[in-house]
Short mmCIF file of C-alpha atoms and ligand atoms in Angstrom, two decimals:
data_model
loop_
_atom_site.label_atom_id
_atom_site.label_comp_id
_atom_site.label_asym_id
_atom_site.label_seq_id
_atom_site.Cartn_x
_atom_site.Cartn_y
_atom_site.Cartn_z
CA UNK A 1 -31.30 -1.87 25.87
CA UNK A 2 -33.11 -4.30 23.65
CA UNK A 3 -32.00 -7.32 23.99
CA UNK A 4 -30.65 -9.62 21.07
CA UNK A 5 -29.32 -13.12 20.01
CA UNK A 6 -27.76 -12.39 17.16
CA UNK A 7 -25.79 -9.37 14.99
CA UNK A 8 -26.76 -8.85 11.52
CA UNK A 9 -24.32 -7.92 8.69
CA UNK A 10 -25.21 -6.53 5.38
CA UNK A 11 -22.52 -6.14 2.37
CA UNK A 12 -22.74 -4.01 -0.21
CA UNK A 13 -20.30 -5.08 -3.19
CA UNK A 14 -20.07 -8.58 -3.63
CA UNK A 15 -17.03 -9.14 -5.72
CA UNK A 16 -13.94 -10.63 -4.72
CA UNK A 17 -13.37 -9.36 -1.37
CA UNK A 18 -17.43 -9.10 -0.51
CA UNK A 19 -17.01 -13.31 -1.90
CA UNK A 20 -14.63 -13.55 0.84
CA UNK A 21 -16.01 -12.26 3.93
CA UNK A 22 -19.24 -13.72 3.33
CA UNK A 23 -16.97 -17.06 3.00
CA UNK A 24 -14.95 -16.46 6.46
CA UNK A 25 -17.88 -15.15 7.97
CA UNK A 26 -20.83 -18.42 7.10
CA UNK A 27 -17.69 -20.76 7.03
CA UNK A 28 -16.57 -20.23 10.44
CA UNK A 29 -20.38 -19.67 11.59
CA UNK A 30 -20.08 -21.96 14.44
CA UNK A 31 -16.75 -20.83 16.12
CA UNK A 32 -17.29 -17.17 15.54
CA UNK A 33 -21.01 -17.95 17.59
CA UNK A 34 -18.67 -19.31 20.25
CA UNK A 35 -16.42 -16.48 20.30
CA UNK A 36 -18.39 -13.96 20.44
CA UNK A 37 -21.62 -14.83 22.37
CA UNK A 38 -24.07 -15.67 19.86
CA UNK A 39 -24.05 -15.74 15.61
CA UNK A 40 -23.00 -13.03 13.37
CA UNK A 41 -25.01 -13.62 10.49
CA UNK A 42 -25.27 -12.28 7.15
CA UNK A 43 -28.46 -10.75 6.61
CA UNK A 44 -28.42 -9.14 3.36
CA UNK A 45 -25.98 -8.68 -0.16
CA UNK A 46 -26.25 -6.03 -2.37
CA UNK A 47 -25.11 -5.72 -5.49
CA UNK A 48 -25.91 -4.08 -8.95
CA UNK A 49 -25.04 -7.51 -10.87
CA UNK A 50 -26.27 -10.54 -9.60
CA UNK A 51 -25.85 -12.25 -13.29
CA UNK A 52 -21.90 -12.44 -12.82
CA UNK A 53 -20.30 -15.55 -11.77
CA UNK A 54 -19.03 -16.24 -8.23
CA UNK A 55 -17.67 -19.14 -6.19
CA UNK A 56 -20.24 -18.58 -3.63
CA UNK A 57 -23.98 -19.05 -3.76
CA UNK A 58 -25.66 -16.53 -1.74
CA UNK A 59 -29.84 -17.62 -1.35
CA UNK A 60 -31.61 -15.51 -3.14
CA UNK A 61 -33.66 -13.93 -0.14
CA UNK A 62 -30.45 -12.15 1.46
CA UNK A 63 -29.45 -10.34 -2.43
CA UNK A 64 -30.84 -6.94 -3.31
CA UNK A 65 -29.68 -4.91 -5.77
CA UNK A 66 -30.14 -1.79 -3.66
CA UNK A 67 -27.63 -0.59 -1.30
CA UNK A 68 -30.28 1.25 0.64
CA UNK A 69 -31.60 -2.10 1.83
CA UNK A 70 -28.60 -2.68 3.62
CA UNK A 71 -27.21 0.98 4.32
CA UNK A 72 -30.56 1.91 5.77
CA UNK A 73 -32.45 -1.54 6.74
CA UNK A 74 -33.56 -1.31 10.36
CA UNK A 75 -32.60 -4.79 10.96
CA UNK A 76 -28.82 -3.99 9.80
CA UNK A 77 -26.33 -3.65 12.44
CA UNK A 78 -23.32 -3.57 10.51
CA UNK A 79 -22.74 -2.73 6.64
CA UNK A 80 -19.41 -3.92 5.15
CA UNK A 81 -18.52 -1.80 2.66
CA UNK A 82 -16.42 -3.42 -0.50
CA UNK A 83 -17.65 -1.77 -3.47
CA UNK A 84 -14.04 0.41 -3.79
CA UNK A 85 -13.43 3.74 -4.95
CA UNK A 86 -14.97 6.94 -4.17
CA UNK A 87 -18.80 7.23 -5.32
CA UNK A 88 -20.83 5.62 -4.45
CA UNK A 89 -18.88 3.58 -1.70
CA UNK A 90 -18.59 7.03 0.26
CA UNK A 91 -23.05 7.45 -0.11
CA UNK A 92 -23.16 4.15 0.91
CA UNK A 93 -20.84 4.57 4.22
CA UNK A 94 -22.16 8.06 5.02
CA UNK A 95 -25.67 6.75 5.04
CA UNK A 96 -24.65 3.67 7.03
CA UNK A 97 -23.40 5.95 9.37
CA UNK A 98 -26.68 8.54 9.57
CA UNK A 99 -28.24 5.57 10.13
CA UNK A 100 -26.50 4.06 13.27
CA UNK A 101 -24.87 1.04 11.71
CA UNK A 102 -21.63 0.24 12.47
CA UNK A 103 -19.11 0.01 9.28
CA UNK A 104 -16.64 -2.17 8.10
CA UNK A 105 -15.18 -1.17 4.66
CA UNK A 106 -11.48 -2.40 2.88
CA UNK A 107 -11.65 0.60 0.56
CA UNK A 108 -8.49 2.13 0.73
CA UNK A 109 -9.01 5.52 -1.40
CA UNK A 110 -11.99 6.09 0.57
CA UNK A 111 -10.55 5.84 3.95
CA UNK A 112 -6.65 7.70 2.43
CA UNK A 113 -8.59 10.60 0.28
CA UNK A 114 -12.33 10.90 2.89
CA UNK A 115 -11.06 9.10 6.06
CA UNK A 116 -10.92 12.21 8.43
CA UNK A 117 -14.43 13.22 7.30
CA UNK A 118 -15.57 9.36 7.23
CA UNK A 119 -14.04 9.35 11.15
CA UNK A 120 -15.81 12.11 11.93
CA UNK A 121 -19.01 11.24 10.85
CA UNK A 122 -18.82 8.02 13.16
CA UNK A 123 -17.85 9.49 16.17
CA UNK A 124 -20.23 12.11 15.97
CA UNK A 125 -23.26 9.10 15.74
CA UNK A 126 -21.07 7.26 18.30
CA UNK A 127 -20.61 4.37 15.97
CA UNK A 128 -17.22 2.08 14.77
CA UNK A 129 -15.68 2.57 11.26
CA UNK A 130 -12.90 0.31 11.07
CA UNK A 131 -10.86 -0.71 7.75
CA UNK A 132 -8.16 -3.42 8.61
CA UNK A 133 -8.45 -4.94 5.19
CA UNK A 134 -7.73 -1.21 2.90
CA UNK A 135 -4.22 -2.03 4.21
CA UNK A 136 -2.20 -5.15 3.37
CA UNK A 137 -4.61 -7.60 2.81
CA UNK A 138 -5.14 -10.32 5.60
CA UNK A 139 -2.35 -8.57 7.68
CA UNK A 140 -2.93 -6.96 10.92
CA UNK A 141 -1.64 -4.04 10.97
CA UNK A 142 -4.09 -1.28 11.83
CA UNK A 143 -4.82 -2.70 14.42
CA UNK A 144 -1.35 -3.42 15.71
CA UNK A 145 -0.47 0.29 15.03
CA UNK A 146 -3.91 1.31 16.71
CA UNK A 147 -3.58 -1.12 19.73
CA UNK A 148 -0.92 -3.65 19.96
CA UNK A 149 2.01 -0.39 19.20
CA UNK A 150 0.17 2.35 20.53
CA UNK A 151 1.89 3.09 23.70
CA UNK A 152 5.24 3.97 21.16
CA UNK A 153 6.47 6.78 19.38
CA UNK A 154 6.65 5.04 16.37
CA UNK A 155 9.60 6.03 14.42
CA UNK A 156 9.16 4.55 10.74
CA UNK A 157 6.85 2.73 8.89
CA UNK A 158 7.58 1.01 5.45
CA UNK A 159 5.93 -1.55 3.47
CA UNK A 160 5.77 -3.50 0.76
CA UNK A 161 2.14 -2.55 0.64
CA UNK A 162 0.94 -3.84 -3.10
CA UNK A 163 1.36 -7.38 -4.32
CA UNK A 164 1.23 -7.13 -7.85
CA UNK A 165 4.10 -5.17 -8.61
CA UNK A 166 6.16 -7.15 -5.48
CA UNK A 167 5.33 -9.90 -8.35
CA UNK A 168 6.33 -8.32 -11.20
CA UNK A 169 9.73 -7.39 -9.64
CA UNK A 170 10.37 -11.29 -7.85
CA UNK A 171 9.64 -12.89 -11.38
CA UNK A 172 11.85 -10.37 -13.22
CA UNK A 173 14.90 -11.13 -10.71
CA UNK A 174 14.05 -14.56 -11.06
CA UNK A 175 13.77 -14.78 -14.54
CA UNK A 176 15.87 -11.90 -16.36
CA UNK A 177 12.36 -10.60 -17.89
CA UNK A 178 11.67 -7.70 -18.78
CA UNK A 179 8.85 -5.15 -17.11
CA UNK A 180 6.47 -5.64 -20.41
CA UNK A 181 7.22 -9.31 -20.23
CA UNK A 182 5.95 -9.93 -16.57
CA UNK A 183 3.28 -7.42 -16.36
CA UNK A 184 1.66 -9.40 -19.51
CA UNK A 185 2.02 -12.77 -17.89
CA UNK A 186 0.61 -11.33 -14.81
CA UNK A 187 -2.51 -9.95 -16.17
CA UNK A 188 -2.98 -13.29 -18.20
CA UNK A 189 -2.82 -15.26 -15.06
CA UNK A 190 -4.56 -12.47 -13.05
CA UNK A 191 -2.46 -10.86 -10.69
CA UNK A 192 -2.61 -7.97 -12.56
CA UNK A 193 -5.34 -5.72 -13.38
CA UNK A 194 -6.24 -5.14 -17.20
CA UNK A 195 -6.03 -1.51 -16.71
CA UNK A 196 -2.62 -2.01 -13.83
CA UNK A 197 -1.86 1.66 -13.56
CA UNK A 198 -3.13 2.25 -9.95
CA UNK A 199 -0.49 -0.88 -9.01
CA UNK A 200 1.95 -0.39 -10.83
CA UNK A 201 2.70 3.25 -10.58
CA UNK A 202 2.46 3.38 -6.89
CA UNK A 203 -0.25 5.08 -6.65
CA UNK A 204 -2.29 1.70 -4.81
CA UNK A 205 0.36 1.92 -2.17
CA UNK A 206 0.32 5.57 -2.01
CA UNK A 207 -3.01 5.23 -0.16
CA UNK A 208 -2.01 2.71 1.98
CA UNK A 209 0.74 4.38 3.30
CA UNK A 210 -1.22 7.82 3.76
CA UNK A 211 -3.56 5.50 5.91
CA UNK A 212 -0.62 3.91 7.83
CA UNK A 213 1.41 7.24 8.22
CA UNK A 214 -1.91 9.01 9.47
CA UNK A 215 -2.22 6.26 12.51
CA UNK A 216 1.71 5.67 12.91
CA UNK A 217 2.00 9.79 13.35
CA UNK A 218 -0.89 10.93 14.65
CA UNK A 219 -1.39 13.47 11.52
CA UNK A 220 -4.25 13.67 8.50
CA UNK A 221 -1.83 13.17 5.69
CA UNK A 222 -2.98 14.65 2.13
CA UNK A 223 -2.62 12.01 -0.29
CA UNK A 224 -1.87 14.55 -3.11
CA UNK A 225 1.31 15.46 -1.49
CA UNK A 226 3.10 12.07 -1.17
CA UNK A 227 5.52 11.48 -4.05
CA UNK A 228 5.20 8.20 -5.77
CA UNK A 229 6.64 6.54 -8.04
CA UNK A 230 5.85 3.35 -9.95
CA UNK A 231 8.25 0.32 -11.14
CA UNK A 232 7.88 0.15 -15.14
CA UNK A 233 11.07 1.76 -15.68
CA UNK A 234 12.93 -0.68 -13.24
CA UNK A 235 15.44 -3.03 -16.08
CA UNK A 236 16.76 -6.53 -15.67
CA UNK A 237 20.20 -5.04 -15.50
CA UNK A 238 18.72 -2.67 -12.74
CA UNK A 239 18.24 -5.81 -11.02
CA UNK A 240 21.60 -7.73 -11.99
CA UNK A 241 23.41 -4.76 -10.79
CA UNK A 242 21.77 -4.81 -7.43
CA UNK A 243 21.95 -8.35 -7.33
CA UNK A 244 25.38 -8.25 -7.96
CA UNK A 245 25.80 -5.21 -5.18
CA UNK A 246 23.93 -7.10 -2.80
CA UNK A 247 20.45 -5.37 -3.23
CA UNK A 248 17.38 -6.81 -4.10
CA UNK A 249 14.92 -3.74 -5.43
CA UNK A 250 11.36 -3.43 -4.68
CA UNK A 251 8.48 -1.08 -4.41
CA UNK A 252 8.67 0.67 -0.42
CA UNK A 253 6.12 2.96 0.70
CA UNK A 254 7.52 4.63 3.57
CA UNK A 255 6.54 6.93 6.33
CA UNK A 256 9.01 8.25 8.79
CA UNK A 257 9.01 11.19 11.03
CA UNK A 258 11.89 14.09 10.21
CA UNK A 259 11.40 17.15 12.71
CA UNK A 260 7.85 18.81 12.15
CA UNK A 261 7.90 17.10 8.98
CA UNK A 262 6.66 13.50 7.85
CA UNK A 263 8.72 11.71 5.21
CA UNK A 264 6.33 9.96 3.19
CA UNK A 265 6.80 8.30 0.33
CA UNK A 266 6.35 5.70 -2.67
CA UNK A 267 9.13 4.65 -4.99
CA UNK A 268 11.13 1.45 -5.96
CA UNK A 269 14.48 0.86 -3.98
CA UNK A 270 17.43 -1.06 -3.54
CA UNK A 271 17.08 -2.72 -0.06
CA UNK A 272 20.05 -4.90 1.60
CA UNK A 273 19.70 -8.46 0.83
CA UNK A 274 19.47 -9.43 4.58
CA UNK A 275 16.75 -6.47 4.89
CA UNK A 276 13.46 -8.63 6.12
CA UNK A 277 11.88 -6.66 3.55
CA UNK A 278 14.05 -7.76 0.68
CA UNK A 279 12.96 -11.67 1.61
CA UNK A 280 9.32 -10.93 0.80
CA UNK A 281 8.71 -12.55 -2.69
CA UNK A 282 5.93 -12.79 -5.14
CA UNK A 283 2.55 -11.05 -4.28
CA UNK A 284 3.09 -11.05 -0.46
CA UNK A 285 3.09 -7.81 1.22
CA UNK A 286 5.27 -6.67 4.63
CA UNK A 287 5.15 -3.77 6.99
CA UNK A 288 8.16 -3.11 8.92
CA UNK A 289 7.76 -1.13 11.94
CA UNK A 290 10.17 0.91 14.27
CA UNK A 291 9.17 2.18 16.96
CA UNK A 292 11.06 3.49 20.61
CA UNK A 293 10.13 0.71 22.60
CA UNK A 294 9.11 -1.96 20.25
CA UNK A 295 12.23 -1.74 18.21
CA UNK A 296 11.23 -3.46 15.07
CA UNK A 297 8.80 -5.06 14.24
CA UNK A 298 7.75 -6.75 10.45
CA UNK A 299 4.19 -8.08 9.82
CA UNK A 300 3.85 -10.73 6.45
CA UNK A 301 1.24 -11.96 4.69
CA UNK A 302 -0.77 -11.98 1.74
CA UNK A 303 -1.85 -8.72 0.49
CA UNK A 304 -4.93 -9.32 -1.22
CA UNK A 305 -7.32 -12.27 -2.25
CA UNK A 306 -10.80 -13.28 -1.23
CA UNK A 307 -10.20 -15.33 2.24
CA UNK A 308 -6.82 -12.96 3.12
CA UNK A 309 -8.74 -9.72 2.55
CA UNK A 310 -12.34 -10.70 4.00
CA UNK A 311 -10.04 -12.44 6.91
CA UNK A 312 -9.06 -9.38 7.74
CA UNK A 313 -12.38 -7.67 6.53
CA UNK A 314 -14.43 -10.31 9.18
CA UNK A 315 -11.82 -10.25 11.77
CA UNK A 316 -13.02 -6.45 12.21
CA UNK A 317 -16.80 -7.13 11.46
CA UNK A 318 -16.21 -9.52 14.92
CA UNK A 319 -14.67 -6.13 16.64
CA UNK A 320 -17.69 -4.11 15.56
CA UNK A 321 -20.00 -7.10 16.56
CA UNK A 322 -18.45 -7.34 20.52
CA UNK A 323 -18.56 -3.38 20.69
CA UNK A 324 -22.39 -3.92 19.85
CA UNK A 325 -23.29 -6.38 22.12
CA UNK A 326 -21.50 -4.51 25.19
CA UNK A 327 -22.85 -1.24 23.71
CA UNK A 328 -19.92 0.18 23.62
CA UNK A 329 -19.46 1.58 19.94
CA UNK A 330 -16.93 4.38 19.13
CA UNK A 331 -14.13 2.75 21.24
CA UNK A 332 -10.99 3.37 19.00
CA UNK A 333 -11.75 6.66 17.09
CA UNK A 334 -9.74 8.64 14.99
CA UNK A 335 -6.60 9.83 16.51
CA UNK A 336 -5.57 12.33 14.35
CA UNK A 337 -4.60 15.76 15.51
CA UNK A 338 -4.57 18.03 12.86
CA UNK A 339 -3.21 17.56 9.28
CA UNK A 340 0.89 16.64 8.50
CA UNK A 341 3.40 18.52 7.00
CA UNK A 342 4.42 16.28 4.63
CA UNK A 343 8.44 17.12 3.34
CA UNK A 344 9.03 17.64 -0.32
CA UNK A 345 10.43 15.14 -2.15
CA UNK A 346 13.59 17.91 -3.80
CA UNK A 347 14.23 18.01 0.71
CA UNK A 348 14.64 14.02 0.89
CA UNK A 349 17.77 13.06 1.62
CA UNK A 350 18.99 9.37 -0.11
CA UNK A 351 21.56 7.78 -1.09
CA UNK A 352 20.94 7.32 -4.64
CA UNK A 353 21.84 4.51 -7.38
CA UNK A 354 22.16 6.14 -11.23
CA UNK A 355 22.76 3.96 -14.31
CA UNK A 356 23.54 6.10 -17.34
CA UNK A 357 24.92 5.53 -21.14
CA UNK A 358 27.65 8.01 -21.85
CA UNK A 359 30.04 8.56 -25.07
CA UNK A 360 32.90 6.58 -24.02
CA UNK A 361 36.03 8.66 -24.70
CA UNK A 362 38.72 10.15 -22.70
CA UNK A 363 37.98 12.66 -19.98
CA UNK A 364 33.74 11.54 -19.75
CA UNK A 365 33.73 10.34 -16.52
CA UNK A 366 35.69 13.09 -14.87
CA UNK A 367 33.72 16.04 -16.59
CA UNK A 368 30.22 13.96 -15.20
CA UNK A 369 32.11 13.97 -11.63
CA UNK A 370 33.16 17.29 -11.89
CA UNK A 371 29.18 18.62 -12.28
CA UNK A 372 28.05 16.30 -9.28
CA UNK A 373 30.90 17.54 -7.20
CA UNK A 374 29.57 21.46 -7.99
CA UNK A 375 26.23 20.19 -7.56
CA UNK A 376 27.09 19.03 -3.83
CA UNK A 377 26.47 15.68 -5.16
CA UNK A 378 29.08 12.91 -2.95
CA UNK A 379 30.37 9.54 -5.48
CA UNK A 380 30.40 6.68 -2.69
CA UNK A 381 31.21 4.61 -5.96
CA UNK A 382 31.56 4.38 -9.18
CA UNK A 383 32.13 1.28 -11.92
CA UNK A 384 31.79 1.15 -15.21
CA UNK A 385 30.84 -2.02 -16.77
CA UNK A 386 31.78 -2.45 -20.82
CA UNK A 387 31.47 -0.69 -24.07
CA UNK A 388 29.07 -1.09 -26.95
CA UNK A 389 28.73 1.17 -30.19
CA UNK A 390 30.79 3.58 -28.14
CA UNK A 391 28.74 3.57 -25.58
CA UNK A 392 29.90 2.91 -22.14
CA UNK A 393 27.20 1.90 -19.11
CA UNK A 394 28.09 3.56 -15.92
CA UNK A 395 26.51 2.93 -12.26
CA UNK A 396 27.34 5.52 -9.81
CA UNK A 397 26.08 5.00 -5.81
CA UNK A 398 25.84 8.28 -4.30
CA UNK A 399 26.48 9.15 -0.65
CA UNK A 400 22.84 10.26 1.39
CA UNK A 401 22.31 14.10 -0.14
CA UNK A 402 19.30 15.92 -1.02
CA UNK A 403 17.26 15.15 -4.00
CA UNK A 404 17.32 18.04 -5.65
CA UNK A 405 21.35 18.42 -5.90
CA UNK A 406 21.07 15.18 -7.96
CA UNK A 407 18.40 16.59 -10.09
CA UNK A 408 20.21 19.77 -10.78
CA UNK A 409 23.61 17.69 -11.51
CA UNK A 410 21.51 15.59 -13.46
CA UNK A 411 20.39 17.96 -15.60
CA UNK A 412 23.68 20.27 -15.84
CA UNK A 413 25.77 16.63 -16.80
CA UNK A 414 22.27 16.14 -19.63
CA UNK A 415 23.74 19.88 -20.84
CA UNK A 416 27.40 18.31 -21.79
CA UNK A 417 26.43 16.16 -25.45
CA UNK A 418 28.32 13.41 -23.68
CA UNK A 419 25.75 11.35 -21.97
CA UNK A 420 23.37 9.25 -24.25
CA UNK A 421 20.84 8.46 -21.27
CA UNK A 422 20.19 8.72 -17.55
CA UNK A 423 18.64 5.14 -17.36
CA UNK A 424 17.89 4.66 -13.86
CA UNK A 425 17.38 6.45 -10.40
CA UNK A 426 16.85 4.54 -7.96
CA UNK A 427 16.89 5.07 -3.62
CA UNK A 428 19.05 2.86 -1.72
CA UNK A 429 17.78 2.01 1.45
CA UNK A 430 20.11 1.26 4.55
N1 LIG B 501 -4.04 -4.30 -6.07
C1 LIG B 501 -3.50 -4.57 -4.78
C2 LIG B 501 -2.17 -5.26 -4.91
C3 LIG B 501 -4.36 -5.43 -3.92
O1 LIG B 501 -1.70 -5.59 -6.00
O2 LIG B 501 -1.54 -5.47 -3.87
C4 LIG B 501 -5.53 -4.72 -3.31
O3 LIG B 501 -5.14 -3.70 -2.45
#
């Protein structure tokens, strides 16, 4: 082997998160030299706008505007991959690949929609691909499901896995606001995106949990088939009722083993007050773990941002560098054995909270209980709270029961003329 004093690092996107890492990475320049033998430099930046402005100055002899000077640059040993999204990020880590470079990317549709192929690629080159920074921003949790867990069956998985909308929900319990109302003041001060579909319909943490679930379980899991849903229906009196119930609600993307089966899942909740999960506020993100030996386990921290994501983002960039220098790339492949059954949503079993406005005269309520009870559908409780133009607002809690009983009773009791509108659905968790 050739021998070397120092590993290069090329990154191709250099917007927020590429910012970052190049920030942890020259920042902490000296220690990193002392932790891992000798400097891990950054060699090149590429990126298609070099006009845009950016908190850090990169010298103009390490930018290129061509991602084949990195991907494919002899003296590259590593390529950090933060462009997002599918094309061209995939080209870009493919060709890293073919060409014997090591990989670091944070692109979580890449790694949840192409990771088995992505995987696969590597270990057939005998090179890393690792991607703690797609999941949960600076928090380590790939690697404490690949490593730190590993020797557990891991039971269940669930997250708060996407910041903005874990902000949207804290300021509208805090405040009384309404969805509209937070979402606007969020994109103003820039926790949202202008365009915040991907966040706040649950589709963001849909591939985070696809790429949690696939490590937790052992399974390729087909993005397409996890149900998600997003938060912009959620109400302030959604969130008084809770409150008052002794629920706070936020966005869970969950992953849980049933049988042959995986449960996976994206949807907003009610989750016990003195759940860990319902502590974590504003655009932090948590993963709770169970597994059989570990019992549980929650990791916190914040889920995106420059320094938190390249953190994360450099933190494996150090992995890959070690691996190099002991030649010992490939160590932690992909250990997925085949692809998941994932169970359909209708199978789920919850127990379910349902607002709804119904005509509020005598014998409503017991013709509405009447359907749920044909449907198979158990009332753990009902109250109803005030009239208003002869409407009355009812919240039911329904005992743990398959989805698809509610749905039918939902839509029989939508048959009667008597109920105005089924306002909410909404999970409550344990
Ligand atoms: N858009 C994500 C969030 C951060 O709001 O948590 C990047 O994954």
């Amino acid at each position: 082997m050739m021998s070397r004093d120092e590993v290069r690092v090329g990154i191709i996107g250099f917007g927020v998160v590429g910012c970052g890492v190049y920030r942890v990475l020259a920042g902490n320049g000296e220690a990193i030299t002392q932790r891992v033998g000798m400097p891990v430099r950054v060699a090149r930046v590429a990126d298609i706008d070099w006009e845009r402005e950016r908190e850090v100055d990169v010298p103009a002899k390490l930018r290129t505007a061509d991602a084949a000077e990195v991907y494919a640059a002899e003296d590259i040993d590593i390529v950090v991959e933060t462009v997002g999204g599918i094309e061209p990020a995939l080209g870009f880590v493919l060709g890293a690949i073919e060409h014997g470079k090591s990989v670091v990317t944070s692109n979580k549709e890449l790694m949840a929609k192409r990771g088995a192929e992505i995987l696969g690629a590597a270990a057939a080159r005998g090179v890393d691909v690792e991607f703690e920074g797609a999941v949960g921003g600076t928090i380590p949790i790939i690697r404490a499901l690949k490593e730190s867990l590993e020797a557990n069956e891991i039971q269940e998985v669930t997250g708060i896995l996407n910041g903005t909308t874990n902000y949207i929900l804290t300021r509208m319990a805090e405040e009384g606001s309404s969805f509209d109302q937070v979402l606007a003041d969020a994109q103003r001060l820039g926790y949202a995106e202008a365009d915040p579909t991907d966040d706040v319909e649950g589709i963001d943490a849909k591939y985070k949990i696809a790429i949690l679930a696939a490590i937790a379980f052992g399974r390729r899991v087909n993005v397409d088939e996890i149900h998600n849903e997003g938060i912009s229906r959620i109400a302030p009196t959604d969130i008084d009722y809770a409150t008052e119930m002794g629920y706070a609600i936020k966005l869970l993307a969950t992953a849980r083993r049933d049988g042959d089966e995986l449960d996976v899942r994206v949807h907003p909740a009610l989750v016990p007050i003195d759940h860990p999960l319902a502590q974590v506020g504003g655009v932090f993100n948590a993963v709770w773990v169970v597994g059989d030996a570990c019992d549980q386990v929650m990791l916190y921290g914040r889920g995106a941002g420059a320094l938190p994501t390249g953190s994360a983002v450099a933190g494996d960039v150090l992995d890959c560098a070690r691996n190099i220098i002991a030649g010992t790339r490939g160590r932690v492949p992909c250990t997925c054995e085949g692809a998941a059954a994932i169970k359909p949503i209708d199978e789920v079993a919850a127990r379910t909270y349902v607002r709804m406005r119904v005509k509020d005269r005598p014998g409503v309520l017991g013709s509405i209980a009447t359907i749920l009870g044909q449907e198979g559908v158990s009332i753990e409780s009902v109250v109803q709270r005030g009239s208003m133009d002869e409407l009355a607002e009812i919240v039911w809690i329904m005992h743990e029961g398959e989805e698809r009983n509610l749905r039918s009773a939902l839509g029989a009791i939508g048959q009667l003329g008597i109920v105005d509108e089924v306002c909410s659905v909404i999970r409550v968790v344990e």
